PDB file of C-alpha atoms in Angstrom:
ATOM      1  CA  MET A 576      -5.926 -39.848 -18.786  1.00  0.00           C
ATOM      2  CA  ILE A 577      -4.245 -36.742 -17.773  1.00  0.00           C
ATOM      3  CA  ARG A 578      -4.609 -35.769 -14.258  1.00  0.00           C
ATOM      4  CA  THR A 579      -5.312 -32.203 -13.201  1.00  0.00           C
ATOM      5  CA  VAL A 580      -2.803 -31.145 -10.221  1.00  0.00           C
ATOM      6  CA  ALA A 581      -4.564 -28.980  -7.931  1.00  0.00           C
ATOM      7  CA  HIS A 582      -3.217 -25.685  -6.481  1.00  0.00           C
ATOM      8  CA  GLN A 583      -3.440 -27.181  -2.948  1.00  0.00           C
ATOM      9  CA  THR A 584      -1.212 -29.866  -4.173  1.00  0.00           C
ATOM     10  CA  LEU A 585       1.539 -27.605  -5.559  1.00  0.00           C
ATOM     11  CA  ARG A 586       1.565 -25.597  -2.238  1.00  0.00           C
ATOM     12  CA  ARG A 587       1.814 -28.814  -0.202  1.00  0.00           C
ATOM     13  CA  LEU A 588       4.840 -29.789  -2.552  1.00  0.00           C
ATOM     14  CA  ALA A 589       6.457 -26.513  -2.184  1.00  0.00           C
ATOM     15  CA  TYR A 590       5.870 -26.870   1.648  1.00  0.00           C
ATOM     16  CA  PHE A 591       7.521 -30.303   1.788  1.00  0.00           C
ATOM     17  CA  GLU A 592      10.370 -29.232  -0.561  1.00  0.00           C
ATOM     18  CA  ALA A 593      11.204 -26.618   2.553  1.00  0.00           C
ATOM     19  CA  ILE A 594      10.726 -29.020   5.237  1.00  0.00           C
ATOM     20  CA  ALA A 595      13.291 -31.545   3.653  1.00  0.00           C
ATOM     21  CA  GLN A 596      15.680 -28.804   2.581  1.00  0.00           C
ATOM     22  CA  ALA A 597      15.262 -27.433   6.498  1.00  0.00           C
ATOM     23  CA  GLY A 598      15.230 -31.044   7.992  1.00  0.00           C
ATOM     24  CA  SER A 599      12.785 -30.152  10.489  1.00  0.00           C
ATOM     25  CA  ILE A 600       8.694 -28.459  10.264  1.00  0.00           C
ATOM     26  CA  ARG A 601       9.809 -26.015  12.723  1.00  0.00           C
ATOM     27  CA  GLY A 602      13.014 -25.124  10.685  1.00  0.00           C
ATOM     28  CA  ALA A 603      11.037 -24.672   7.686  1.00  0.00           C
ATOM     29  CA  ALA A 604       8.290 -22.570   9.599  1.00  0.00           C
ATOM     30  CA  GLN A 605      10.698 -20.047  10.350  1.00  0.00           C
ATOM     31  CA  ARG A 606      12.178 -19.846   6.969  1.00  0.00           C
ATOM     32  CA  LEU A 607       8.618 -19.614   5.274  1.00  0.00           C
ATOM     33  CA  GLY A 608       7.127 -17.294   8.224  1.00  0.00           C
ATOM     34  CA  LEU A 609       4.473 -19.898   8.723  1.00  0.00           C
ATOM     35  CA  SER A 610       3.033 -21.903  11.886  1.00  0.00           C
ATOM     36  CA  VAL A 611       4.248 -25.332  12.599  1.00  0.00           C
ATOM     37  CA  PRO A 612       0.585 -26.382  12.542  1.00  0.00           C
ATOM     38  CA  VAL A 613       0.061 -24.866   9.447  1.00  0.00           C
ATOM     39  CA  LEU A 614       3.121 -27.221   7.796  1.00  0.00           C
ATOM     40  CA  SER A 615       2.585 -30.482   9.591  1.00  0.00           C
ATOM     41  CA  ALA A 616      -0.842 -30.495   8.448  1.00  0.00           C
ATOM     42  CA  ALA A 617       0.384 -29.882   4.973  1.00  0.00           C
ATOM     43  CA  LEU A 618       2.934 -32.732   5.027  1.00  0.00           C
ATOM     44  CA  SER A 619       0.020 -34.861   6.643  1.00  0.00           C
ATOM     45  CA  GLU A 620      -2.364 -33.898   4.005  1.00  0.00           C
ATOM     46  CA  LEU A 621       0.085 -34.603   1.131  1.00  0.00           C
ATOM     47  CA  GLU A 622       0.926 -38.133   2.605  1.00  0.00           C
ATOM     48  CA  ASP A 623      -2.910 -38.928   2.368  1.00  0.00           C
ATOM     49  CA  GLU A 624      -2.732 -37.749  -1.255  1.00  0.00           C
ATOM     50  CA  LEU A 625       0.082 -39.613  -2.192  1.00  0.00           C
ATOM     51  CA  ASN A 626      -0.929 -42.372   0.255  1.00  0.00           C
ATOM     52  CA  VAL A 627       2.594 -42.762   0.836  1.00  0.00           C
ATOM     53  CA  THR A 628       4.675 -41.877   4.000  1.00  0.00           C
ATOM     54  CA  LEU A 629       7.180 -39.207   3.262  1.00  0.00           C
ATOM     55  CA  ALA A 630       9.163 -38.866   6.485  1.00  0.00           C
ATOM     56  CA  VAL A 631       9.407 -40.577  10.056  1.00  0.00           C
ATOM     57  CA  ARG A 632       9.041 -37.914  12.557  1.00  0.00           C
ATOM     58  CA  SER A 633       9.939 -37.921  16.069  1.00  0.00           C
ATOM     59  CA  THR A 634       9.996 -34.979  18.839  1.00  0.00           C
ATOM     60  CA  ARG A 635      13.664 -34.111  17.823  1.00  0.00           C
ATOM     61  CA  SER A 636      14.410 -35.211  14.170  1.00  0.00           C
ATOM     62  CA  MET A 637      12.787 -36.040  10.788  1.00  0.00           C
ATOM     63  CA  GLU A 638      14.290 -38.457   8.259  1.00  0.00           C
ATOM     64  CA  LEU A 639      12.764 -38.875   4.883  1.00  0.00           C
ATOM     65  CA  THR A 640      11.622 -42.379   3.713  1.00  0.00           C
ATOM     66  CA  ASN A 641      12.650 -43.717   0.008  1.00  0.00           C
ATOM     67  CA  ALA A 642       9.347 -42.196  -1.014  1.00  0.00           C
ATOM     68  CA  GLY A 643      10.087 -39.102   0.565  1.00  0.00           C
ATOM     69  CA  GLU A 644      13.494 -38.846  -0.962  1.00  0.00           C
ATOM     70  CA  GLN A 645      11.895 -39.221  -4.354  1.00  0.00           C
ATOM     71  CA  VAL A 646       8.986 -36.497  -3.931  1.00  0.00           C
ATOM     72  CA  TYR A 647      11.653 -33.858  -2.559  1.00  0.00           C
ATOM     73  CA  ARG A 648      13.707 -34.637  -5.831  1.00  0.00           C
ATOM     74  CA  ASP A 649      10.598 -34.097  -8.004  1.00  0.00           C
ATOM     75  CA  ALA A 650       9.600 -31.130  -5.718  1.00  0.00           C
ATOM     76  CA  SER A 651      12.773 -29.420  -6.167  1.00  0.00           C
ATOM     77  CA  ARG A 652      12.650 -29.912  -9.920  1.00  0.00           C
ATOM     78  CA  MET A 653       9.097 -28.272  -9.581  1.00  0.00           C
ATOM     79  CA  ILE A 654      10.289 -25.390  -7.583  1.00  0.00           C
ATOM     80  CA  GLU A 655      13.151 -25.082 -10.106  1.00  0.00           C
ATOM     81  CA  ALA A 656      11.154 -25.223 -13.145  1.00  0.00           C
ATOM     82  CA  ALA A 657       8.692 -22.185 -11.543  1.00  0.00           C
ATOM     83  CA  GLN A 658      11.530 -20.039 -10.719  1.00  0.00           C
ATOM     84  CA  SER A 659      13.100 -20.398 -14.150  1.00  0.00           C
ATOM     85  CA  ALA A 660      10.244 -19.591 -15.825  1.00  0.00           C
ATOM     86  CA  LEU A 661       9.459 -16.604 -13.674  1.00  0.00           C
ATOM     87  CA  SER A 662      12.553 -15.435 -14.512  1.00  0.00           C
ATOM     88  CA  HIS A 663      12.053 -15.028 -18.403  1.00  0.00           C
ATOM     89  CA  SER A 664       9.012 -12.457 -17.247  1.00  0.00           C
ATOM     90  CA  ASP A 665       9.253  -9.054 -18.402  1.00  0.00           C
ATOM     91  CA  ASP A 666      10.070  -6.580 -15.635  1.00  0.00           C
ATOM     92  CA  GLU A 667       8.271  -4.133 -17.775  1.00  0.00           C
ATOM     93  CA  GLN A 668       4.979  -6.439 -18.158  1.00  0.00           C
ATOM     94  CA  VAL A 669       1.604  -5.316 -17.709  1.00  0.00           C
ATOM     95  CA  LEU A 670       0.511  -7.133 -14.416  1.00  0.00           C
ATOM     96  CA  THR A 671      -3.172  -7.564 -13.899  1.00  0.00           C
ATOM     97  CA  GLY A 672      -5.426  -9.784 -11.261  1.00  0.00           C
ATOM     98  CA  THR A 673      -6.163  -9.065  -7.401  1.00  0.00           C
ATOM     99  CA  VAL A 674      -3.744  -8.988  -4.511  1.00  0.00           C
ATOM    100  CA  GLY A 675      -5.339  -9.811  -1.267  1.00  0.00           C
ATOM    101  CA  VAL A 676      -3.625  -8.296   1.550  1.00  0.00           C
ATOM    102  CA  THR A 677      -4.351  -8.401   5.321  1.00  0.00           C
ATOM    103  CA  LEU A 678      -3.167  -6.401   8.029  1.00  0.00           C
ATOM    104  CA  PRO A 679      -3.720  -4.539  11.218  1.00  0.00           C
ATOM    105  CA  ALA A 680      -6.354  -1.925  11.341  1.00  0.00           C
ATOM    106  CA  GLU A 681      -3.783   1.065  12.627  1.00  0.00           C
ATOM    107  CA  LEU A 682      -1.240  -0.180   9.495  1.00  0.00           C
ATOM    108  CA  ALA A 683      -4.348   0.229   6.938  1.00  0.00           C
ATOM    109  CA  LEU A 684      -5.224   3.676   8.133  1.00  0.00           C
ATOM    110  CA  HIS A 685      -1.352   5.064   8.577  1.00  0.00           C
ATOM    111  CA  TRP A 686       1.201   3.134   7.123  1.00  0.00           C
ATOM    112  CA  LEU A 687      -0.556   1.160   3.844  1.00  0.00           C
ATOM    113  CA  PRO A 688      -2.139   4.341   1.667  1.00  0.00           C
ATOM    114  CA  LYS A 689       1.133   5.719   0.609  1.00  0.00           C
ATOM    115  CA  ARG A 690       2.509   2.166  -0.543  1.00  0.00           C
ATOM    116  CA  MET A 691      -0.690   1.746  -2.172  1.00  0.00           C
ATOM    117  CA  SER A 692      -0.582   4.878  -3.944  1.00  0.00           C
ATOM    118  CA  THR A 693       2.912   3.966  -5.319  1.00  0.00           C
ATOM    119  CA  TYR A 694       2.203   0.275  -6.250  1.00  0.00           C
ATOM    120  CA  SER A 695      -1.072   1.501  -7.804  1.00  0.00           C
ATOM    121  CA  ALA A 696       0.935   3.900 -10.107  1.00  0.00           C
ATOM    122  CA  ILE A 697       3.522   1.341 -11.708  1.00  0.00           C
ATOM    123  CA  TYR A 698       0.556  -1.731 -11.734  1.00  0.00           C
ATOM    124  CA  PRO A 699      -2.872   0.266 -12.386  1.00  0.00           C
ATOM    125  CA  GLU A 700      -4.321  -2.739 -13.703  1.00  0.00           C
ATOM    126  CA  VAL A 701      -3.889  -4.768 -10.548  1.00  0.00           C
ATOM    127  CA  GLU A 702      -6.610  -4.495  -7.915  1.00  0.00           C
ATOM    128  CA  LEU A 703      -5.574  -4.574  -4.130  1.00  0.00           C
ATOM    129  CA  ALA A 704      -8.041  -6.219  -1.745  1.00  0.00           C
ATOM    130  CA  ILE A 705      -7.307  -4.838   1.565  1.00  0.00           C
ATOM    131  CA  ASP A 706      -8.497  -6.580   4.663  1.00  0.00           C
ATOM    132  CA  ALA A 707      -7.792  -4.080   8.087  1.00  0.00           C
ATOM    133  CA  ASN A 708      -8.376  -6.982  10.565  1.00  0.00           C
ATOM    134  CA  ASP A 709      -6.885  -6.845  14.305  1.00  0.00           C
ATOM    135  CA  HIS A 710      -7.224 -10.763  14.823  1.00  0.00           C
ATOM    136  CA  MET A 711      -4.763 -13.433  13.521  1.00  0.00           C
ATOM    137  CA  VAL A 712      -5.887 -14.667  10.019  1.00  0.00           C
ATOM    138  CA  ASP A 713      -5.172 -18.429   8.756  1.00  0.00           C
ATOM    139  CA  LEU A 714      -3.343 -17.249   6.127  1.00  0.00           C
ATOM    140  CA  ASP A 715      -3.061 -20.863   4.326  1.00  0.00           C
ATOM    141  CA  ASN A 716      -6.867 -21.293   4.194  1.00  0.00           C
ATOM    142  CA  SER A 717      -7.390 -17.485   3.387  1.00  0.00           C
ATOM    143  CA  VAL A 718      -8.061 -15.612  -0.096  1.00  0.00           C
ATOM    144  CA  PHE A 719      -5.042 -13.401   0.896  1.00  0.00           C
ATOM    145  CA  ASP A 720      -2.007 -13.431  -0.469  1.00  0.00           C
ATOM    146  CA  ILE A 721      -0.173 -11.445   2.122  1.00  0.00           C
ATOM    147  CA  ALA A 722      -0.353 -10.802   5.400  1.00  0.00           C
ATOM    148  CA  ILE A 723       1.742  -7.991   7.140  1.00  0.00           C
ATOM    149  CA  ARG A 724       2.453  -9.240  10.806  1.00  0.00           C
ATOM    150  CA  THR A 725       3.566  -7.236  13.497  1.00  0.00           C
ATOM    151  CA  ASN A 726       5.236  -7.492  17.029  1.00  0.00           C
ATOM    152  CA  TYR A 727       6.932  -5.433  19.482  1.00  0.00           C
ATOM    153  CA  ALA A 728      10.173  -5.125  20.572  1.00  0.00           C
ATOM    154  CA  PRO A 729      12.101  -2.779  23.124  1.00  0.00           C
ATOM    155  CA  LYS A 730      14.825  -1.647  20.879  1.00  0.00           C
ATOM    156  CA  ARG A 731      15.349  -1.278  16.953  1.00  0.00           C
ATOM    157  CA  PRO A 732      17.563  -3.848  15.811  1.00  0.00           C
ATOM    158  CA  SER A 733      20.957  -2.858  13.840  1.00  0.00           C
ATOM    159  CA  ASP A 734      20.805  -3.794  10.159  1.00  0.00           C
ATOM    160  CA  SER A 735      23.439  -6.530  10.660  1.00  0.00           C
ATOM    161  CA  ALA A 736      21.296  -8.070  13.254  1.00  0.00           C
ATOM    162  CA  ARG A 737      17.777  -7.721  11.656  1.00  0.00           C
ATOM    163  CA  ASP A 738      16.441 -10.775  10.420  1.00  0.00           C
ATOM    164  CA  GLU A 739      15.718 -11.411   6.591  1.00  0.00           C
ATOM    165  CA  ALA A 740      11.923 -11.211   6.916  1.00  0.00           C
ATOM    166  CA  LEU A 741      12.041  -7.883   8.920  1.00  0.00           C
ATOM    167  CA  PHE A 742      11.221  -5.186   6.505  1.00  0.00           C
ATOM    168  CA  GLY A 743       9.890  -2.132   8.529  1.00  0.00           C
ATOM    169  CA  TRP A 744       9.870  -0.521  11.710  1.00  0.00           C
ATOM    170  CA  LEU A 745       7.701   1.590  13.406  1.00  0.00           C
ATOM    171  CA  ASP A 746       8.822   3.932  16.326  1.00  0.00           C
ATOM    172  CA  LEU A 747       6.655   4.128  19.852  1.00  0.00           C
ATOM    173  CA  VAL A 748       5.815   7.134  21.382  1.00  0.00           C
ATOM    174  CA  VAL A 749       4.342   8.564  24.321  1.00  0.00           C
ATOM    175  CA  VAL A 750       2.225  11.386  23.564  1.00  0.00           C
ATOM    176  CA  ALA A 751      -0.010  14.213  25.191  1.00  0.00           C
ATOM    177  CA  ARG A 752      -1.580  17.408  24.607  1.00  0.00           C
ATOM    178  CA  GLU A 753       0.758  19.272  27.156  1.00  0.00           C
ATOM    179  CA  VAL A 754       3.968  17.674  28.703  1.00  0.00           C
ATOM    180  CA  PRO A 755       2.754  16.282  32.151  1.00  0.00           C
ATOM    181  CA  ASP A 756       4.687  16.605  35.667  1.00  0.00           C
ATOM    182  CA  ILE A 757       7.307  14.280  35.932  1.00  0.00           C
ATOM    183  CA  ARG A 758       9.355  13.490  39.210  1.00  0.00           C
ATOM    184  CA  GLU A 759      12.143  11.133  39.294  1.00  0.00           C
ATOM    185  CA  THR A 760      12.114   8.497  42.093  1.00  0.00           C
ATOM    186  CA  GLU A 761      14.945   6.099  43.008  1.00  0.00           C
ATOM    187  CA  SER A 762      13.739   3.333  40.825  1.00  0.00           C
ATOM    188  CA  ALA A 763      11.420   4.871  38.200  1.00  0.00           C
ATOM    189  CA  LEU A 764       9.862   8.027  36.807  1.00  0.00           C
ATOM    190  CA  GLU A 765       6.426   9.049  37.574  1.00  0.00           C
ATOM    191  CA  PHE A 766       4.124  11.282  35.893  1.00  0.00           C
ATOM    192  CA  ALA A 767       0.457  12.391  35.082  1.00  0.00           C
ATOM    193  CA  VAL A 768      -1.595  14.250  33.209  1.00  0.00           C
ATOM    194  CA  ASP A 769      -4.865  15.315  34.926  1.00  0.00           C
ATOM    195  CA  SER A 770      -4.180  12.542  36.970  1.00  0.00           C
ATOM    196  CA  THR A 771      -4.997  10.070  34.078  1.00  0.00           C
ATOM    197  CA  PHE A 772      -2.855   7.795  31.526  1.00  0.00           C
ATOM    198  CA  MET A 773      -4.073   5.698  28.685  1.00  0.00           C
ATOM    199  CA  VAL A 774      -2.537   3.702  26.679  1.00  0.00           C
ATOM    200  CA  GLY A 775      -3.847   1.780  23.638  1.00  0.00           C
ATOM    201  CA  PRO A 776      -4.157  -2.030  23.245  1.00  0.00           C
ATOM    202  CA  GLY A 777      -1.337  -4.185  24.841  1.00  0.00           C
ATOM    203  CA  GLY A 778      -0.856  -1.713  27.663  1.00  0.00           C
ATOM    204  CA  SER A 779       0.124  -2.436  31.022  1.00  0.00           C
ATOM    205  CA  GLY A 780       0.369  -0.488  34.454  1.00  0.00           C
ATOM    206  CA  SER A 781       3.767   0.941  33.565  1.00  0.00           C
ATOM    207  CA  VAL A 782       5.874   1.722  30.435  1.00  0.00           C
ATOM    208  CA  ALA A 783      10.059   0.892  29.989  1.00  0.00           C
ATOM    209  CA  GLY A 784      11.567   3.561  28.185  1.00  0.00           C
ATOM    210  CA  TYR A 785      15.466   3.800  27.278  1.00  0.00           C
ATOM    211  CA  ARG A 786      17.902   6.524  27.654  1.00  0.00           C
ATOM    212  CA  ASP A 787      21.100   6.995  25.422  1.00  0.00           C
ATOM    213  CA  GLY A 788      23.769   5.278  27.012  1.00  0.00           C
ATOM    214  CA  LEU A 789      21.670   3.118  29.535  1.00  0.00           C
ATOM    215  CA  SER A 790      21.227  -0.470  28.965  1.00  0.00           C
ATOM    216  CA  SER A 791      18.899  -1.332  31.371  1.00  0.00           C
ATOM    217  CA  PRO A 792      15.018   0.310  30.834  1.00  0.00           C
ATOM    218  CA  ILE A 793      13.873   3.340  32.775  1.00  0.00           C
ATOM    219  CA  THR A 794      10.174   2.411  34.519  1.00  0.00           C
ATOM    220  CA  LEU A 795       7.446   5.053  33.976  1.00  0.00           C
ATOM    221  CA  HIS A 796       4.516   4.772  36.513  1.00  0.00           C
ATOM    222  CA  PRO A 797       1.267   6.768  35.837  1.00  0.00           C
ATOM    223  CA  TYR A 798      -0.492   7.789  38.702  1.00  0.00           C
ATOM    224  CA  LYS A 799      -4.024   6.337  37.336  1.00  0.00           C
ATOM    225  CA  LEU A 800      -4.515   4.037  34.522  1.00  0.00           C
ATOM    226  CA  MET A 801      -7.145   3.660  32.327  1.00  0.00           C
ATOM    227  CA  MET A 802      -7.527   1.101  29.323  1.00  0.00           C
ATOM    228  CA  VAL A 803      -8.381   2.075  25.894  1.00  0.00           C
ATOM    229  CA  ALA A 804      -9.383  -0.828  23.402  1.00  0.00           C
ATOM    230  CA  ASN A 805      -9.253   1.516  20.159  1.00  0.00           C
ATOM    231  CA  ARG A 806      -5.585   3.590  19.528  1.00  0.00           C
ATOM    232  CA  GLU A 807      -8.002   6.021  17.639  1.00  0.00           C
ATOM    233  CA  ALA A 808      -9.827   7.050  20.803  1.00  0.00           C
ATOM    234  CA  ALA A 809      -6.903   7.161  23.150  1.00  0.00           C
ATOM    235  CA  ILE A 810      -5.370   9.630  20.513  1.00  0.00           C
ATOM    236  CA  ALA A 811      -8.542  11.509  20.548  1.00  0.00           C
ATOM    237  CA  PHE A 812      -8.618  11.808  24.594  1.00  0.00           C
ATOM    238  CA  ALA A 813      -5.109  12.821  24.381  1.00  0.00           C
ATOM    239  CA  LYS A 814      -5.795  15.661  22.153  1.00  0.00           C
ATOM    240  CA  GLN A 815      -8.208  16.864  24.682  1.00  0.00           C
ATOM    241  CA  GLY A 816      -5.762  16.802  27.463  1.00  0.00           C
ATOM    242  CA  LEU A 817      -7.370  14.076  29.108  1.00  0.00           C
ATOM    243  CA  GLY A 818      -4.161  11.685  29.393  1.00  0.00           C
ATOM    244  CA  CYS A 819      -1.092  10.007  27.572  1.00  0.00           C
ATOM    245  CA  VAL A 820      -1.233   7.475  24.668  1.00  0.00           C
ATOM    246  CA  LEU A 821       1.500   5.291  23.608  1.00  0.00           C
ATOM    247  CA  VAL A 822       1.217   4.917  20.153  1.00  0.00           C
ATOM    248  CA  THR A 823       3.429   4.581  17.080  1.00  0.00           C
ATOM    249  CA  GLU A 824       4.785   7.753  15.932  1.00  0.00           C
ATOM    250  CA  LEU A 825       3.583   7.235  12.347  1.00  0.00           C
ATOM    251  CA  SER A 826      -0.108   7.615  13.625  1.00  0.00           C
ATOM    252  CA  VAL A 827       0.556  10.833  15.511  1.00  0.00           C
ATOM    253  CA  ALA A 828       2.876  12.311  12.767  1.00  0.00           C
ATOM    254  CA  GLU A 829       0.676  15.330  12.014  1.00  0.00           C
ATOM    255  CA  ASP A 830      -0.540  16.000  15.326  1.00  0.00           C
ATOM    256  CA  LEU A 831       3.071  16.323  16.706  1.00  0.00           C
ATOM    257  CA  GLU A 832       4.007  18.749  13.645  1.00  0.00           C
ATOM    258  CA  THR A 833       1.130  20.860  14.095  1.00  0.00           C
ATOM    259  CA  GLY A 834       1.381  20.850  17.869  1.00  0.00           C
ATOM    260  CA  ARG A 835      -1.810  19.254  18.758  1.00  0.00           C
ATOM    261  CA  LEU A 836       0.047  16.798  20.727  1.00  0.00           C
ATOM    262  CA  VAL A 837       3.791  16.729  22.290  1.00  0.00           C
ATOM    263  CA  ARG A 838       5.994  14.042  23.184  1.00  0.00           C
ATOM    264  CA  VAL A 839       6.396  12.749  26.735  1.00  0.00           C
ATOM    265  CA  CYS A 840      10.035  12.428  28.010  1.00  0.00           C
ATOM    266  CA  PRO A 841      11.559  12.883  24.184  1.00  0.00           C
ATOM    267  CA  GLU A 842      14.852  12.011  25.530  1.00  0.00           C
ATOM    268  CA  MET A 843      13.673   8.297  26.172  1.00  0.00           C
ATOM    269  CA  THR A 844      12.543   5.772  23.802  1.00  0.00           C
ATOM    270  CA  PHE A 845       9.827   2.988  24.019  1.00  0.00           C
ATOM    271  CA  GLY A 846      10.518   0.688  21.492  1.00  0.00           C
ATOM    272  CA  GLY A 847       8.490   0.131  18.286  1.00  0.00           C
ATOM    273  CA  ILE A 848       6.573  -2.592  16.249  1.00  0.00           C
ATOM    274  CA  ALA A 849       8.504  -4.689  13.854  1.00  0.00           C
ATOM    275  CA  LEU A 850       6.915  -5.434  10.562  1.00  0.00           C
ATOM    276  CA  ARG A 851       7.107  -8.918   8.641  1.00  0.00           C
ATOM    277  CA  THR A 852       5.615  -9.637   5.531  1.00  0.00           C
ATOM    278  CA  VAL A 853       4.088 -13.193   5.207  1.00  0.00           C
ATOM    279  CA  MET A 854       3.427 -14.767   2.004  1.00  0.00           C
ATOM    280  CA  ARG A 855       0.783 -17.450   1.480  1.00  0.00           C
ATOM    281  CA  ASP A 856       3.162 -19.970  -0.189  1.00  0.00           C
ATOM    282  CA  ASN A 857       6.276 -19.568  -1.471  1.00  0.00           C
ATOM    283  CA  LEU A 858       4.903 -19.609  -5.249  1.00  0.00           C
ATOM    284  CA  PRO A 859       3.575 -16.454  -5.239  1.00  0.00           C
ATOM    285  CA  SER A 860       1.786 -14.664  -8.450  1.00  0.00           C
ATOM    286  CA  PRO A 861       4.094 -12.027 -10.096  1.00  0.00           C
ATOM    287  CA  ALA A 862       1.489  -9.029  -8.767  1.00  0.00           C
ATOM    288  CA  ALA A 863       1.963 -10.393  -5.258  1.00  0.00           C
ATOM    289  CA  ARG A 864       5.720 -10.621  -5.240  1.00  0.00           C
ATOM    290  CA  ARG A 865       5.909  -7.167  -6.975  1.00  0.00           C
ATOM    291  CA  LEU A 866       3.777  -5.756  -4.044  1.00  0.00           C
ATOM    292  CA  CYS A 867       6.251  -7.169  -1.549  1.00  0.00           C
ATOM    293  CA  ASP A 868       9.373  -5.815  -3.643  1.00  0.00           C
ATOM    294  CA  VAL A 869       7.432  -2.227  -3.261  1.00  0.00           C
ATOM    295  CA  LEU A 870       6.623  -2.760   0.573  1.00  0.00           C
ATOM    296  CA  SER A 871      10.384  -3.776   1.409  1.00  0.00           C
ATOM    297  CA  GLU A 872      11.376  -0.716  -0.807  1.00  0.00           C
ATOM    298  CA  GLN A 873       9.441   1.812   1.171  1.00  0.00           C
ATOM    299  CA  ALA A 874       9.984  -0.008   4.470  1.00  0.00           C
ATOM    300  CA  THR A 875      11.317   3.152   6.149  1.00  0.00           C
TER     301      THR A 875
END
């Protein structure tokens, strides 16, 4: 009787191949852009399914068993065969199906639409299922093919130092209806707009900025702080002259062009949001792979 191989088994084999190549679960997690618990669980599930021990693990090392060596060789041949099959695909083929993408709401509003239009113009038969979600999604056990993850960085990385998984960057700026009164103290800058400062998610009582030529940050202290959970609401308040807001430049580009908002301390940089794409597995559909290509091509 021919045994049907489940999709989850193929994914676990692909994960195991990456673990064996990296020599550790943590190393494979960094390579694949997945969490250590996800890969650890996949390895345990594969061992349970095969009813063998594939690797002897300790806190500092991992060594494949004899069975693990054999499964690794078989998994490597499986991955090689899959990549070979994909290499024969026609670049001009008509792609179909659905690609699920989960990403933060702000990116879904201001960053994704242009890229969706580009992709849909090339592959009109592919349906894009978009999930605007500010919560972490367990991609491995979800219906989504791709997750767009973000993290704050105080400075834009240089091209040479940029991680291979990093494919986009969004500058952060402080904006207000009018430039606030600013006075420089010995250790920082203090400013206020109607004695109110507002910042979006992740805000704090102070904001660090960098001037050209200075390696150490300059701290800007607001006179008063009001936390606003929704960035769109914070931007709306700023447009009314009720405060300042630290947001991605992309989200206020039109308002800066029309003059509804102006930059606060335009000579300073406040870091940015680094974007990363994470695939659910390393055997994605052609439509999902091509979407990642389009996102990377239009990163700037």
